[in-house]
PDB file of C-alpha atoms in Angstrom:
ATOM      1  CA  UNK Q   1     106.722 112.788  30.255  1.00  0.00           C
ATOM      2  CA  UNK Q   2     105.843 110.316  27.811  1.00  0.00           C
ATOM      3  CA  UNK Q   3     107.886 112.028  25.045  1.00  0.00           C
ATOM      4  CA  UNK Q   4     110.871 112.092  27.391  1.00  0.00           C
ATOM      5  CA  UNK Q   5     110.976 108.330  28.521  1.00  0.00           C
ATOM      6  CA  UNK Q   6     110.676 107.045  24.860  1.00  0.00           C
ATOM      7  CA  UNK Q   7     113.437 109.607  24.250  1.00  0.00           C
ATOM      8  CA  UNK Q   8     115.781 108.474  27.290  1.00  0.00           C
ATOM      9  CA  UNK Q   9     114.690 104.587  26.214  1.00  0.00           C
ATOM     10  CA  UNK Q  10     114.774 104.469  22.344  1.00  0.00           C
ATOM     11  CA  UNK Q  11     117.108 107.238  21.519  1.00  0.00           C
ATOM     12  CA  UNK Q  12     115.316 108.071  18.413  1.00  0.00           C
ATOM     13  CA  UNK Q  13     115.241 111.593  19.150  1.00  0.00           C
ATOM     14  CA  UNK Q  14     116.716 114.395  21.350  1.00  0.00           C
ATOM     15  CA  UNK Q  15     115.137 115.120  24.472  1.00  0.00           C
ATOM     16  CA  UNK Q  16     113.328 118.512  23.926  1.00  0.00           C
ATOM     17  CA  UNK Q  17     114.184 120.046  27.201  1.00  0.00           C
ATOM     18  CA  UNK Q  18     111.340 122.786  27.440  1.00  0.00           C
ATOM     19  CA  UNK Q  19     108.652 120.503  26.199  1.00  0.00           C
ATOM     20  CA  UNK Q  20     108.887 117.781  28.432  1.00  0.00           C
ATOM     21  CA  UNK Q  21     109.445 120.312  31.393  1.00  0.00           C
ATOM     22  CA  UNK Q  22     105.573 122.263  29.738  1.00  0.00           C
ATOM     23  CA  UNK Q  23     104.180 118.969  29.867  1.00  0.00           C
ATOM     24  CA  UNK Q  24     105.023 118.018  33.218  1.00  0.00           C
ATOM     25  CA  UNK Q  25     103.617 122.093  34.238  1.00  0.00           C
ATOM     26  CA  UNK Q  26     100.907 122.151  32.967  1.00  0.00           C
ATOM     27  CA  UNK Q  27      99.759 119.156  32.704  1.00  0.00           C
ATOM     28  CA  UNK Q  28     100.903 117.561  36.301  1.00  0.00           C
ATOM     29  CA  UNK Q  29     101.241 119.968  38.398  1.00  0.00           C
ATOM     30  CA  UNK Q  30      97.255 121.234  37.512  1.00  0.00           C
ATOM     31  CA  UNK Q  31      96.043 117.873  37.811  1.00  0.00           C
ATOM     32  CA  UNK Q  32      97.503 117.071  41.408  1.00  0.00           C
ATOM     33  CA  UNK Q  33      96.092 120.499  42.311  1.00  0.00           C
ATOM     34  CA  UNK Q  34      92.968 119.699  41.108  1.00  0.00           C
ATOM     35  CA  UNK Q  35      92.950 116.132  42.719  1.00  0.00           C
ATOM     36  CA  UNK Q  36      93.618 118.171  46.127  1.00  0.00           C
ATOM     37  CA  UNK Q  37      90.565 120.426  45.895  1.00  0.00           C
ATOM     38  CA  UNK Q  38      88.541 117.715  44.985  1.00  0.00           C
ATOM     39  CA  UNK Q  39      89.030 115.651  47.974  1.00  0.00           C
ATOM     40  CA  UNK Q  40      88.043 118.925  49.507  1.00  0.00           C
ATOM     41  CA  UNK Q  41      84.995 119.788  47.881  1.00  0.00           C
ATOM     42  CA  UNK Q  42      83.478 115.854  47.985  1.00  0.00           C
ATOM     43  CA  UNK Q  43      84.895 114.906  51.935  1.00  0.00           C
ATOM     44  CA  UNK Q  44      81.397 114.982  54.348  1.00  0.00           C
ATOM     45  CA  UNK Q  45      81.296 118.031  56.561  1.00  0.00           C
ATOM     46  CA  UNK Q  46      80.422 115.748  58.858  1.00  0.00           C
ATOM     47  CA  UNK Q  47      83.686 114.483  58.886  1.00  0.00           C
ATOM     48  CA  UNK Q  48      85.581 117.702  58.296  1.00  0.00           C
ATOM     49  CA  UNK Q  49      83.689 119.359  61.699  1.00  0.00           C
ATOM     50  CA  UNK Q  50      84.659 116.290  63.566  1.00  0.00           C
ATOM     51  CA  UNK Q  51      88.423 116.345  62.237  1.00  0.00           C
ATOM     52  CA  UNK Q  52      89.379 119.612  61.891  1.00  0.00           C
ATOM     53  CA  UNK Q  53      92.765 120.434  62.653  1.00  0.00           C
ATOM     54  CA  UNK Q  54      93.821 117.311  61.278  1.00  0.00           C
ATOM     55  CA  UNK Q  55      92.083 117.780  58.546  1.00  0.00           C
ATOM     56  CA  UNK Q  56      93.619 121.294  58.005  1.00  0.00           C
ATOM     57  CA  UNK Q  57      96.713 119.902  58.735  1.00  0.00           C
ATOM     58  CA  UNK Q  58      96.999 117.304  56.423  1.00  0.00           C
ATOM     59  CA  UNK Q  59      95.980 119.332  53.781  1.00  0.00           C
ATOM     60  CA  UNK Q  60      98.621 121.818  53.980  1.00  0.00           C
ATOM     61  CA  UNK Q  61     100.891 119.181  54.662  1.00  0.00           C
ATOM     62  CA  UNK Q  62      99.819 117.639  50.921  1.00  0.00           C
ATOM     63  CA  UNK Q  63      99.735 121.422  49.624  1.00  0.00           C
ATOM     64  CA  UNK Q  64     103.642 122.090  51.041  1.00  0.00           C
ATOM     65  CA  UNK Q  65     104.830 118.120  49.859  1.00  0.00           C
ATOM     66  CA  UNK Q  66     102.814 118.856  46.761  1.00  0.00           C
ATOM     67  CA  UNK Q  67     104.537 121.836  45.873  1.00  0.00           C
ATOM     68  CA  UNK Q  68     108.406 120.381  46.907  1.00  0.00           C
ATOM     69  CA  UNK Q  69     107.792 117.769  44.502  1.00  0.00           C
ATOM     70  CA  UNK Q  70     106.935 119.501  41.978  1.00  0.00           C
ATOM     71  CA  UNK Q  71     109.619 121.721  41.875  1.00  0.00           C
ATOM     72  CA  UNK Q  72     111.685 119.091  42.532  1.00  0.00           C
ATOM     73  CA  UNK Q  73     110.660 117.220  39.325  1.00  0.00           C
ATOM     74  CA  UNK Q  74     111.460 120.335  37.578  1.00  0.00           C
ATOM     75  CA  UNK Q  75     114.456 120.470  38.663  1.00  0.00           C
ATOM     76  CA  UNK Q  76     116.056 117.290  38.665  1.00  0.00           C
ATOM     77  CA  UNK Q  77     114.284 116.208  34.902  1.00  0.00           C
ATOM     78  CA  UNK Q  78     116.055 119.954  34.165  1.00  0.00           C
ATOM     79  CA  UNK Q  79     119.333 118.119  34.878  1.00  0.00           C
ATOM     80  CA  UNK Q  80     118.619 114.509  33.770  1.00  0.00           C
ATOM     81  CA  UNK Q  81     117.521 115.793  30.023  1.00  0.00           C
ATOM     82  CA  UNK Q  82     120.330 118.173  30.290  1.00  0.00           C
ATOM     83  CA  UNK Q  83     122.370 114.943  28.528  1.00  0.00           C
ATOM     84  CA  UNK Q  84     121.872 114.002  24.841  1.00  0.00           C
ATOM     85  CA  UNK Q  85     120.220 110.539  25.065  1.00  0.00           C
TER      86      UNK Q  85
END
């Protein structure tokens, strides 16, 4: 990401299309999962038993958003580096 916007900004170099799209993969992709299962793993029972289904809820509504962005990001970085800067 960072190798992409001083690409797109300063035009010293081509945009390396399959590094920047590595970098955001494995590097943001793993660390919003991550983020996910850690508000999971610290949040009180107490307050999961009381909240439940909204609690279930909201987390697969993260998971599904979660996943649409990132693929989205993919996607539409795909086509924005897809131009010589």
């Amino acid at each position: 990401m960072v190798e992409y916007l001083r690409c797109r900004v300063w035009g010293k170099n081509e945009v390396n299309n399959i590094r920047v799209l590595k970098l955001i993969a494995i590097v943001f992709l793993p660390i919003s999962l991550l983020g996910a299962l850690l508000f999971e793993v610290v949040s009180p029972p107490a307050m999961i038993a009381s909240m439940m289904t909204h609690y279930i809820i909201f987390f697969w509504m993260f998971f599904v958003v979660l996943i649409g962005c990132g693929f989205t990001f993919l996607f539409c970085l795909d086509k924005a580096t897809a131009y010589p800067p």
